[in-house]
Amino acid sequence: SDTLRAHAEARGKFIGTAVATSPLANESAYRTIAASEFNQITAENAMKWDATEPSQNQFTFSGADQIMAFAEANDQQVHGHTLVWHSQTPSWVQNLGADAMRSAMQNHIARVAGRYASNPVLKSWDVVNEVFEENGSMRNSFWYQKLGDSYIADAFRYARAADPDAELCINDYNVEGINAKSTAMYNLVRTLKAQGVPIDCVGLQSHLAIQYGFPGQVQENIQRFADLGVNVRITEIDIRMQMPRDATKDATQATYYTNMVKACLAVTRCTGITIWGFTDKYSWVPDTFSGQGAALIYDENYGRKPAYTAVHDALAGG
Ligand code: G3I
């Protein structure tokens, strides 16, 4: 067939989308496209700490299980997002002392990653998310303040113990091209590997904006991580613009999607591309960047945009 997923499969890659639990439950058009066009999904919010452990040791998996069931029904792989992050983490975690915080992290990882460890649909986890500042120093999060950078290696070790088969990733934004932040990530991954820390993969979120230009040396950046012996994935791509849309902006956006997909296709260890949603009807962008939007490959009425064709043709081509 002529779907994105069929072409990606033929290339040995995944093409995925983030999914939100509410439209997944309530809208058949949303379900149909998510199932037919993508062979990988990521929970946009449902596997985060505030969703899975809102109170200490009180775990709630309704949203996470809903997403797993959808993936099982549609022969899709799931990327778990995310075990340790400074955002969407309840205040009870943030208020713990150092030893209790480390124990809570271990317990959270054991319970959340452990729940799906025997399920072959769950292929990978973002173990730590967004641990860097833009200048490449460690993000001054509550994790770092209480535990120092040791929390990163600990999180990977706990995750390996909880799910020995999952691909374990570090994930961040503004690390698509070669820059201070991606170089800091490169140095951290190299150090962790040298220390025997179980890290398997690097996630490049790829929240781009046409007005900021396309990042430099994306393929070279992917390749340098691959050369460290880890896989790379494009985990959250969307490409926003100043509203309103017009044909010129759509064309620029389509070119950016083409460039990212081709950069991944060009590197064997780049395993695939996840788009952060698929329809402009549901996107985090307008809520966060006032006046911006239209970042995805379908419009708000589920019509295909030039960006859809760009992704399709890049996956289908040669
Ligand atoms: O669930 C509550 C709901 O009960 C409440 O009524 C409503 C009112 O605001 O808020 C709902 O929570 C929102 C949640 O999404 C679920 O819809 C939060 O306010 C909102 O802040 C949250 O936004 C998410 C954001 O992460 C939070 O950091 C976005 O949907 C999600 O797309 C975004 O995803 C992140 C990745 O996880 C990490 N990388 C960056 C990416 C974009 O910011």
Tab-separated table of C-alpha atoms and ligand atoms in Angstrom:
chain	number	residue	atom	x	y	z
A	1	SER	CA	0.000	0.000	0.000
A	2	ASP	CA	0.975	3.633	-0.348
A	3	THR	CA	0.994	4.576	3.336
A	4	LEU	CA	3.848	6.190	5.237
A	5	ARG	CA	4.292	3.040	7.288
A	6	ALA	CA	4.511	0.763	4.256
A	7	HIS	CA	7.275	2.873	2.748
A	8	ALA	CA	9.116	3.165	6.071
A	9	GLU	CA	8.943	-0.604	6.583
A	10	ALA	CA	10.414	-1.126	3.133
A	11	ARG	CA	13.360	1.033	4.210
A	12	GLY	CA	13.766	-0.772	7.532
A	13	LYS	CA	12.765	2.332	9.525
A	14	PHE	CA	9.811	3.307	11.657
A	15	ILE	CA	7.548	6.270	11.047
A	16	GLY	CA	5.645	7.258	14.141
A	17	THR	CA	3.374	9.769	15.780
A	18	ALA	CA	2.723	10.981	19.290
A	19	VAL	CA	-0.846	10.191	20.329
A	20	ALA	CA	-3.112	11.792	22.913
A	21	THR	CA	-5.542	9.637	24.867
A	22	SER	CA	-8.670	11.757	24.439
A	23	PRO	CA	-8.948	11.869	20.624
A	24	LEU	CA	-7.690	8.292	20.504
A	25	ALA	CA	-10.742	7.309	22.547
A	26	ASN	CA	-13.230	9.669	20.935
A	27	GLU	CA	-12.466	10.350	17.263
A	28	SER	CA	-12.567	7.717	14.573
A	29	ALA	CA	-10.795	9.917	11.998
A	30	TYR	CA	-7.919	10.340	14.440
A	31	ARG	CA	-7.769	6.609	15.123
A	32	THR	CA	-7.933	5.671	11.450
A	33	ILE	CA	-4.989	7.820	10.426
A	34	ALA	CA	-2.913	6.934	13.498
A	35	ALA	CA	-3.402	3.250	12.739
A	36	SER	CA	-3.041	3.233	8.972
A	37	GLU	CA	-0.148	5.662	8.420
A	38	PHE	CA	2.198	4.916	11.344
A	39	ASN	CA	3.994	1.806	12.583
A	40	GLN	CA	5.223	3.415	15.820
A	41	ILE	CA	3.527	5.525	18.491
A	42	THR	CA	4.612	7.529	21.531
A	43	ALA	CA	2.280	8.646	24.317
A	44	GLU	CA	2.196	12.436	24.197
A	45	ASN	CA	1.515	12.625	27.951
A	46	ALA	CA	0.113	9.337	29.256
A	47	MET	CA	3.373	7.679	30.320
A	48	LYS	CA	4.834	10.715	32.100
A	49	TRP	CA	5.355	10.733	35.864
A	50	ASP	CA	2.371	12.971	36.676
A	51	ALA	CA	0.133	10.568	34.755
A	52	THR	CA	1.564	7.289	36.060
A	53	GLU	CA	2.467	8.084	39.696
A	54	PRO	CA	0.575	11.223	40.768
A	55	SER	CA	0.971	10.307	44.449
A	56	GLN	CA	3.854	8.331	45.856
A	57	ASN	CA	3.517	4.643	45.118
A	58	GLN	CA	-0.022	5.121	43.721
A	59	PHE	CA	0.330	4.049	40.119
A	60	THR	CA	-2.304	4.711	37.456
A	61	PHE	CA	-1.850	3.119	34.060
A	62	SER	CA	-5.194	3.728	32.371
A	63	GLY	CA	-3.854	6.099	29.717
A	64	ALA	CA	-0.630	4.178	29.234
A	65	ASP	CA	-2.499	0.889	28.876
A	66	GLN	CA	-4.922	2.475	26.398
A	67	ILE	CA	-1.999	3.425	24.198
A	68	MET	CA	-0.393	0.005	24.509
A	69	ALA	CA	-3.663	-1.667	23.510
A	70	PHE	CA	-3.977	0.558	20.448
A	71	ALA	CA	-0.433	-0.315	19.388
A	72	GLU	CA	-1.031	-4.038	19.879
A	73	ALA	CA	-4.217	-3.872	17.826
A	74	ASN	CA	-2.457	-2.076	14.986
A	75	ASP	CA	0.910	-3.823	14.884
A	76	GLN	CA	2.845	-0.772	16.046
A	77	GLN	CA	5.865	-0.403	18.287
A	78	VAL	CA	5.737	1.914	21.304
A	79	HIS	CA	8.452	4.299	22.440
A	80	GLY	CA	8.045	4.957	26.167
A	81	HIS	CA	8.160	8.641	27.091
A	82	THR	CA	9.497	9.489	29.629
A	83	LEU	CA	10.886	8.076	32.894
A	84	VAL	CA	12.917	10.953	34.381
A	85	TRP	CA	12.224	14.589	33.521
A	86	HIS	CA	12.061	17.916	35.364
A	87	SER	CA	8.655	18.781	33.880
A	88	GLN	CA	5.311	17.068	34.489
A	89	THR	CA	6.745	15.522	37.641
A	90	PRO	CA	4.620	15.863	40.777
A	91	SER	CA	5.706	18.199	43.556
A	92	TRP	CA	5.926	15.284	45.990
A	93	VAL	CA	8.958	14.070	44.020
A	94	GLN	CA	10.552	17.483	43.882
A	95	ASN	CA	10.198	17.941	47.654
A	96	LEU	CA	12.021	14.743	48.627
A	97	GLY	CA	15.512	14.703	50.115
A	98	ALA	CA	18.365	13.242	48.098
A	99	ASP	CA	18.242	9.619	49.260
A	100	ALA	CA	14.452	9.466	49.129
A	101	MET	CA	14.462	11.063	45.700
A	102	ARG	CA	16.876	8.481	44.339
A	103	SER	CA	14.758	5.682	45.829
A	104	ALA	CA	11.584	7.184	44.372
A	105	MET	CA	13.240	7.332	40.956
A	106	GLN	CA	14.296	3.694	41.215
A	107	ASN	CA	10.820	2.628	42.296
A	108	HIS	CA	9.141	4.666	39.542
A	109	ILE	CA	11.369	3.185	36.859
A	110	ALA	CA	10.945	-0.332	38.237
A	111	ARG	CA	7.179	-0.064	38.262
A	112	VAL	CA	6.590	1.830	34.999
A	113	ALA	CA	9.243	0.245	32.783
A	114	GLY	CA	8.701	-3.057	34.576
A	115	ARG	CA	5.002	-3.086	33.734
A	116	TYR	CA	5.694	-3.345	30.001
A	117	ALA	CA	9.006	-5.182	30.074
A	118	SER	CA	7.526	-8.467	28.885
A	119	ASN	CA	5.421	-6.792	26.182
A	120	PRO	CA	7.200	-6.969	22.806
A	121	VAL	CA	5.321	-3.884	21.579
A	122	LEU	CA	7.271	-1.674	24.006
A	123	LYS	CA	10.618	-1.302	22.251
A	124	SER	CA	12.350	1.686	23.822
A	125	TRP	CA	12.287	4.293	26.579
A	126	ASP	CA	13.313	7.871	26.989
A	127	VAL	CA	15.096	7.235	30.284
A	128	VAL	CA	16.154	10.834	30.849
A	129	ASN	CA	14.728	13.834	29.038
A	130	GLU	CA	16.133	17.337	28.525
A	131	VAL	CA	19.081	17.188	30.938
A	132	PHE	CA	21.023	20.043	29.279
A	133	GLU	CA	20.870	23.807	29.229
A	134	GLU	CA	21.218	25.495	25.833
A	135	ASN	CA	24.919	26.264	26.428
A	136	GLY	CA	25.644	22.580	27.070
A	137	SER	CA	25.941	22.708	30.853
A	138	MET	CA	23.827	20.318	32.900
A	139	ARG	CA	20.294	21.610	33.358
A	140	ASN	CA	19.867	23.060	36.820
A	141	SER	CA	16.785	20.929	37.526
A	142	PHE	CA	15.607	19.614	40.881
A	143	TRP	CA	17.185	16.288	39.924
A	144	TYR	CA	20.580	17.892	39.404
A	145	GLN	CA	20.300	20.099	42.462
A	146	LYS	CA	19.560	17.176	44.777
A	147	LEU	CA	21.560	14.358	43.187
A	148	GLY	CA	24.178	15.914	40.922
A	149	ASP	CA	24.735	14.322	37.529
A	150	SER	CA	24.856	10.807	39.038
A	151	TYR	CA	21.081	10.590	38.626
A	152	ILE	CA	21.571	10.075	34.883
A	153	ALA	CA	23.732	6.938	35.106
A	154	ASP	CA	21.549	5.641	37.939
A	155	ALA	CA	18.397	6.094	35.839
A	156	PHE	CA	19.878	4.063	32.980
A	157	ARG	CA	20.985	1.283	35.334
A	158	TYR	CA	17.546	1.143	36.950
A	159	ALA	CA	15.896	1.072	33.546
A	160	ARG	CA	18.076	-1.790	32.307
A	161	ALA	CA	17.237	-3.731	35.457
A	162	ALA	CA	13.512	-3.073	34.941
A	163	ASP	CA	13.442	-3.946	31.226
A	164	PRO	CA	16.586	-5.710	29.967
A	165	ASP	CA	15.347	-5.779	26.356
A	166	ALA	CA	14.270	-2.169	25.838
A	167	GLU	CA	16.417	0.285	23.925
A	168	LEU	CA	17.336	2.989	26.453
A	169	CYS	CA	17.535	6.568	25.204
A	170	ILE	CA	18.564	10.052	26.243
A	171	ASN	CA	16.341	12.649	24.571
A	172	ASP	CA	16.583	16.411	24.063
A	173	TYR	CA	15.668	19.391	21.865
A	174	ASN	CA	17.917	21.762	19.922
A	175	VAL	CA	20.420	18.940	19.484
A	176	GLU	CA	19.598	18.137	15.849
A	177	GLY	CA	22.542	19.958	14.295
A	178	ILE	CA	26.100	20.315	15.551
A	179	ASN	CA	26.168	22.943	18.306
A	180	ALA	CA	27.232	23.409	21.942
A	181	LYS	CA	24.239	21.492	23.293
A	182	SER	CA	24.539	18.507	20.941
A	183	THR	CA	28.295	18.385	21.579
A	184	ALA	CA	27.640	18.256	25.326
A	185	MET	CA	25.238	15.392	24.665
A	186	TYR	CA	27.843	13.669	22.517
A	187	ASN	CA	30.445	13.985	25.281
A	188	LEU	CA	28.022	12.681	27.907
A	189	VAL	CA	27.043	9.646	25.803
A	190	ARG	CA	30.713	8.890	25.130
A	191	THR	CA	31.503	9.112	28.860
A	192	LEU	CA	28.531	6.962	29.862
A	193	LYS	CA	29.488	4.322	27.290
A	194	ALA	CA	33.079	4.327	28.572
A	195	GLN	CA	31.761	3.795	32.102
A	196	GLY	CA	29.647	0.842	31.018
A	197	VAL	CA	26.362	2.631	31.666
A	198	PRO	CA	23.591	0.905	29.661
A	199	ILE	CA	22.686	3.599	27.124
A	200	ASP	CA	21.589	2.484	23.657
A	201	CYS	CA	20.129	5.460	21.911
A	202	VAL	CA	19.957	9.194	21.435
A	203	GLY	CA	16.686	10.985	20.674
A	204	LEU	CA	16.709	14.201	18.689
A	205	GLN	CA	13.346	15.811	19.427
A	206	SER	CA	13.422	18.154	16.408
A	207	HIS	CA	10.920	20.825	17.396
A	208	LEU	CA	11.841	23.149	14.531
A	209	ALA	CA	10.482	26.488	13.317
A	210	ILE	CA	10.745	27.687	9.730
A	211	GLN	CA	11.619	31.227	10.834
A	212	TYR	CA	14.788	30.001	12.568
A	213	GLY	CA	16.242	28.155	9.589
A	214	PHE	CA	17.180	24.509	9.225
A	215	PRO	CA	19.844	23.315	11.677
A	216	GLY	CA	23.362	22.825	10.340
A	217	GLN	CA	25.035	19.425	9.820
A	218	VAL	CA	22.137	17.212	10.907
A	219	GLN	CA	23.341	14.118	9.070
A	220	GLU	CA	26.891	14.607	10.385
A	221	ASN	CA	25.500	14.964	13.887
A	222	ILE	CA	23.465	11.754	13.590
A	223	GLN	CA	26.549	10.008	12.213
A	224	ARG	CA	28.812	11.074	15.074
A	225	PHE	CA	26.398	9.579	17.605
A	226	ALA	CA	26.113	6.418	15.494
A	227	ASP	CA	29.906	6.190	15.509
A	228	LEU	CA	29.790	6.016	19.333
A	229	GLY	CA	27.809	2.790	18.955
A	230	VAL	CA	24.351	4.069	19.859
A	231	ASN	CA	21.211	4.265	17.770
A	232	VAL	CA	19.634	7.600	16.942
A	233	ARG	CA	15.968	8.444	16.483
A	234	ILE	CA	14.047	11.546	15.550
A	235	THR	CA	11.623	11.519	18.482
A	236	GLU	CA	9.288	14.528	18.364
A	237	ILE	CA	9.536	16.344	15.068
A	238	ASP	CA	7.208	19.221	14.310
A	239	ILE	CA	7.936	22.322	12.276
A	240	ARG	CA	5.996	25.380	13.320
A	241	MET	CA	5.427	28.662	11.543
A	242	GLN	CA	4.084	32.114	12.290
A	243	MET	CA	0.355	31.993	11.528
A	244	PRO	CA	-1.443	32.273	9.200
A	245	ARG	CA	-0.294	29.478	6.917
A	246	ASP	CA	0.376	30.239	3.283
A	247	ALA	CA	1.739	28.283	0.328
A	248	THR	CA	5.251	29.676	0.713
A	249	LYS	CA	5.487	28.726	4.388
A	250	ASP	CA	3.985	25.307	3.665
A	251	ALA	CA	6.653	24.734	1.015
A	252	THR	CA	9.463	25.727	3.380
A	253	GLN	CA	8.034	23.470	6.055
A	254	ALA	CA	7.811	20.596	3.555
A	255	THR	CA	11.484	21.065	2.677
A	256	TYR	CA	12.455	20.876	6.352
A	257	TYR	CA	10.508	17.638	6.778
A	258	THR	CA	12.207	16.232	3.672
A	259	ASN	CA	15.641	17.187	4.983
A	260	MET	CA	15.103	15.571	8.384
A	261	VAL	CA	13.693	12.337	6.969
A	262	LYS	CA	16.516	12.092	4.440
A	263	ALA	CA	19.162	12.729	7.110
A	264	CYS	CA	17.790	9.816	9.121
A	265	LEU	CA	17.474	7.548	6.103
A	266	ALA	CA	21.110	8.221	5.235
A	267	VAL	CA	22.459	6.747	8.492
A	268	THR	CA	21.988	3.022	9.157
A	269	ARG	CA	21.836	3.509	12.930
A	270	CYS	CA	19.048	6.103	12.640
A	271	THR	CA	16.093	3.829	13.337
A	272	GLY	CA	13.192	6.115	12.475
A	273	ILE	CA	11.190	9.280	12.800
A	274	THR	CA	8.368	10.149	15.203
A	275	ILE	CA	6.227	13.187	14.435
A	276	TRP	CA	4.861	14.960	17.548
A	277	GLY	CA	1.245	14.387	16.564
A	278	PHE	CA	-0.101	14.384	13.031
A	279	THR	CA	-3.026	16.791	12.835
A	280	ASP	CA	-2.869	20.534	13.492
A	281	LYS	CA	-6.133	20.041	15.378
A	282	TYR	CA	-4.068	18.693	18.291
A	283	SER	CA	-0.667	20.258	18.819
A	284	TRP	CA	1.135	21.710	21.804
A	285	VAL	CA	2.542	24.532	19.646
A	286	PRO	CA	-0.221	27.199	19.761
A	287	ASP	CA	-0.526	26.757	23.544
A	288	THR	CA	3.188	27.429	24.008
A	289	PHE	CA	4.147	29.821	21.194
A	290	SER	CA	1.512	32.485	20.806
A	291	GLY	CA	0.669	33.150	17.162
A	292	GLN	CA	2.497	30.063	15.883
A	293	GLY	CA	1.153	26.726	14.723
A	294	ALA	CA	0.421	24.512	11.706
A	295	ALA	CA	3.448	22.402	12.632
A	296	LEU	CA	2.176	18.972	11.573
A	297	ILE	CA	1.554	17.048	8.352
A	298	TYR	CA	-2.278	17.068	8.349
A	299	ASP	CA	-4.393	20.183	8.750
A	300	GLU	CA	-7.060	20.544	11.451
A	301	ASN	CA	-9.624	18.809	9.200
A	302	TYR	CA	-7.372	15.800	8.621
A	303	GLY	CA	-6.421	16.967	5.125
A	304	ARG	CA	-2.930	16.119	3.929
A	305	LYS	CA	-0.567	19.096	3.695
A	306	PRO	CA	2.540	19.482	1.513
A	307	ALA	CA	4.460	18.263	4.587
A	308	TYR	CA	2.657	14.911	4.293
A	309	THR	CA	3.771	14.575	0.693
A	310	ALA	CA	7.304	15.516	1.713
A	311	VAL	CA	7.493	12.758	4.325
A	312	HIS	CA	5.806	10.291	1.988
A	313	ASP	CA	8.090	10.991	-0.943
A	314	ALA	CA	11.255	10.949	1.151
A	315	LEU	CA	10.306	7.539	2.576
A	316	ALA	CA	9.206	6.200	-0.796
A	317	GLY	CA	12.055	7.590	-2.848
A	318	GLY	CA	15.023	5.529	-4.037
B	1	G3I	O1	-4.425	17.055	31.937
B	1	G3I	C1	-4.644	18.438	32.246
B	1	G3I	C2	-6.103	18.706	32.360
B	1	G3I	O2	-6.618	18.000	33.446
B	1	G3I	C3	-6.302	20.210	32.532
B	1	G3I	O3	-7.671	20.507	32.556
B	1	G3I	C4	-5.647	20.982	31.406
B	1	G3I	C5	-5.768	22.487	31.571
B	1	G3I	O4	-4.586	23.137	31.172
B	1	G3I	O5	-4.312	20.648	31.376
B	1	G3I	C6	-4.057	19.277	31.143
B	1	G3I	O6	-2.696	19.059	31.156
B	1	G3I	C7	-1.998	19.514	30.022
B	1	G3I	C8	-1.310	18.300	29.399
B	1	G3I	O7	-0.481	18.721	28.328
B	1	G3I	C9	-2.285	17.265	28.871
B	1	G3I	O8	-3.088	17.829	27.869
B	1	G3I	C10	-0.978	20.531	30.450
B	1	G3I	O9	-1.657	21.709	30.883
B	1	G3I	C11	-0.043	20.863	29.322
B	1	G3I	O10	1.010	21.679	29.818
B	1	G3I	C12	0.547	19.582	28.765
B	1	G3I	O11	1.378	19.950	27.682
B	1	G3I	C13	2.274	18.950	27.226
B	1	G3I	C14	3.708	19.402	27.433
B	1	G3I	O12	4.586	18.424	26.901
B	1	G3I	C15	4.015	19.624	28.904
B	1	G3I	O13	5.361	19.764	29.133
B	1	G3I	C16	2.006	18.737	25.750
B	1	G3I	O14	0.706	18.156	25.571
B	1	G3I	C17	3.066	17.812	25.146
B	1	G3I	O15	2.949	17.818	23.750
B	1	G3I	C18	4.460	18.326	25.510
B	1	G3I	O16	5.402	17.399	25.008
B	1	G3I	C19	6.786	17.712	25.220
B	1	G3I	C20	7.518	16.400	25.408
B	1	G3I	O17	6.925	15.646	26.440
B	1	G3I	C21	8.999	16.637	25.698
B	1	G3I	N1	9.601	17.476	24.677
B	1	G3I	C22	8.903	18.722	24.384
B	1	G3I	C23	7.440	18.466	24.050
B	1	G3I	C24	6.714	19.743	23.695
B	1	G3I	O18	6.675	20.617	24.776
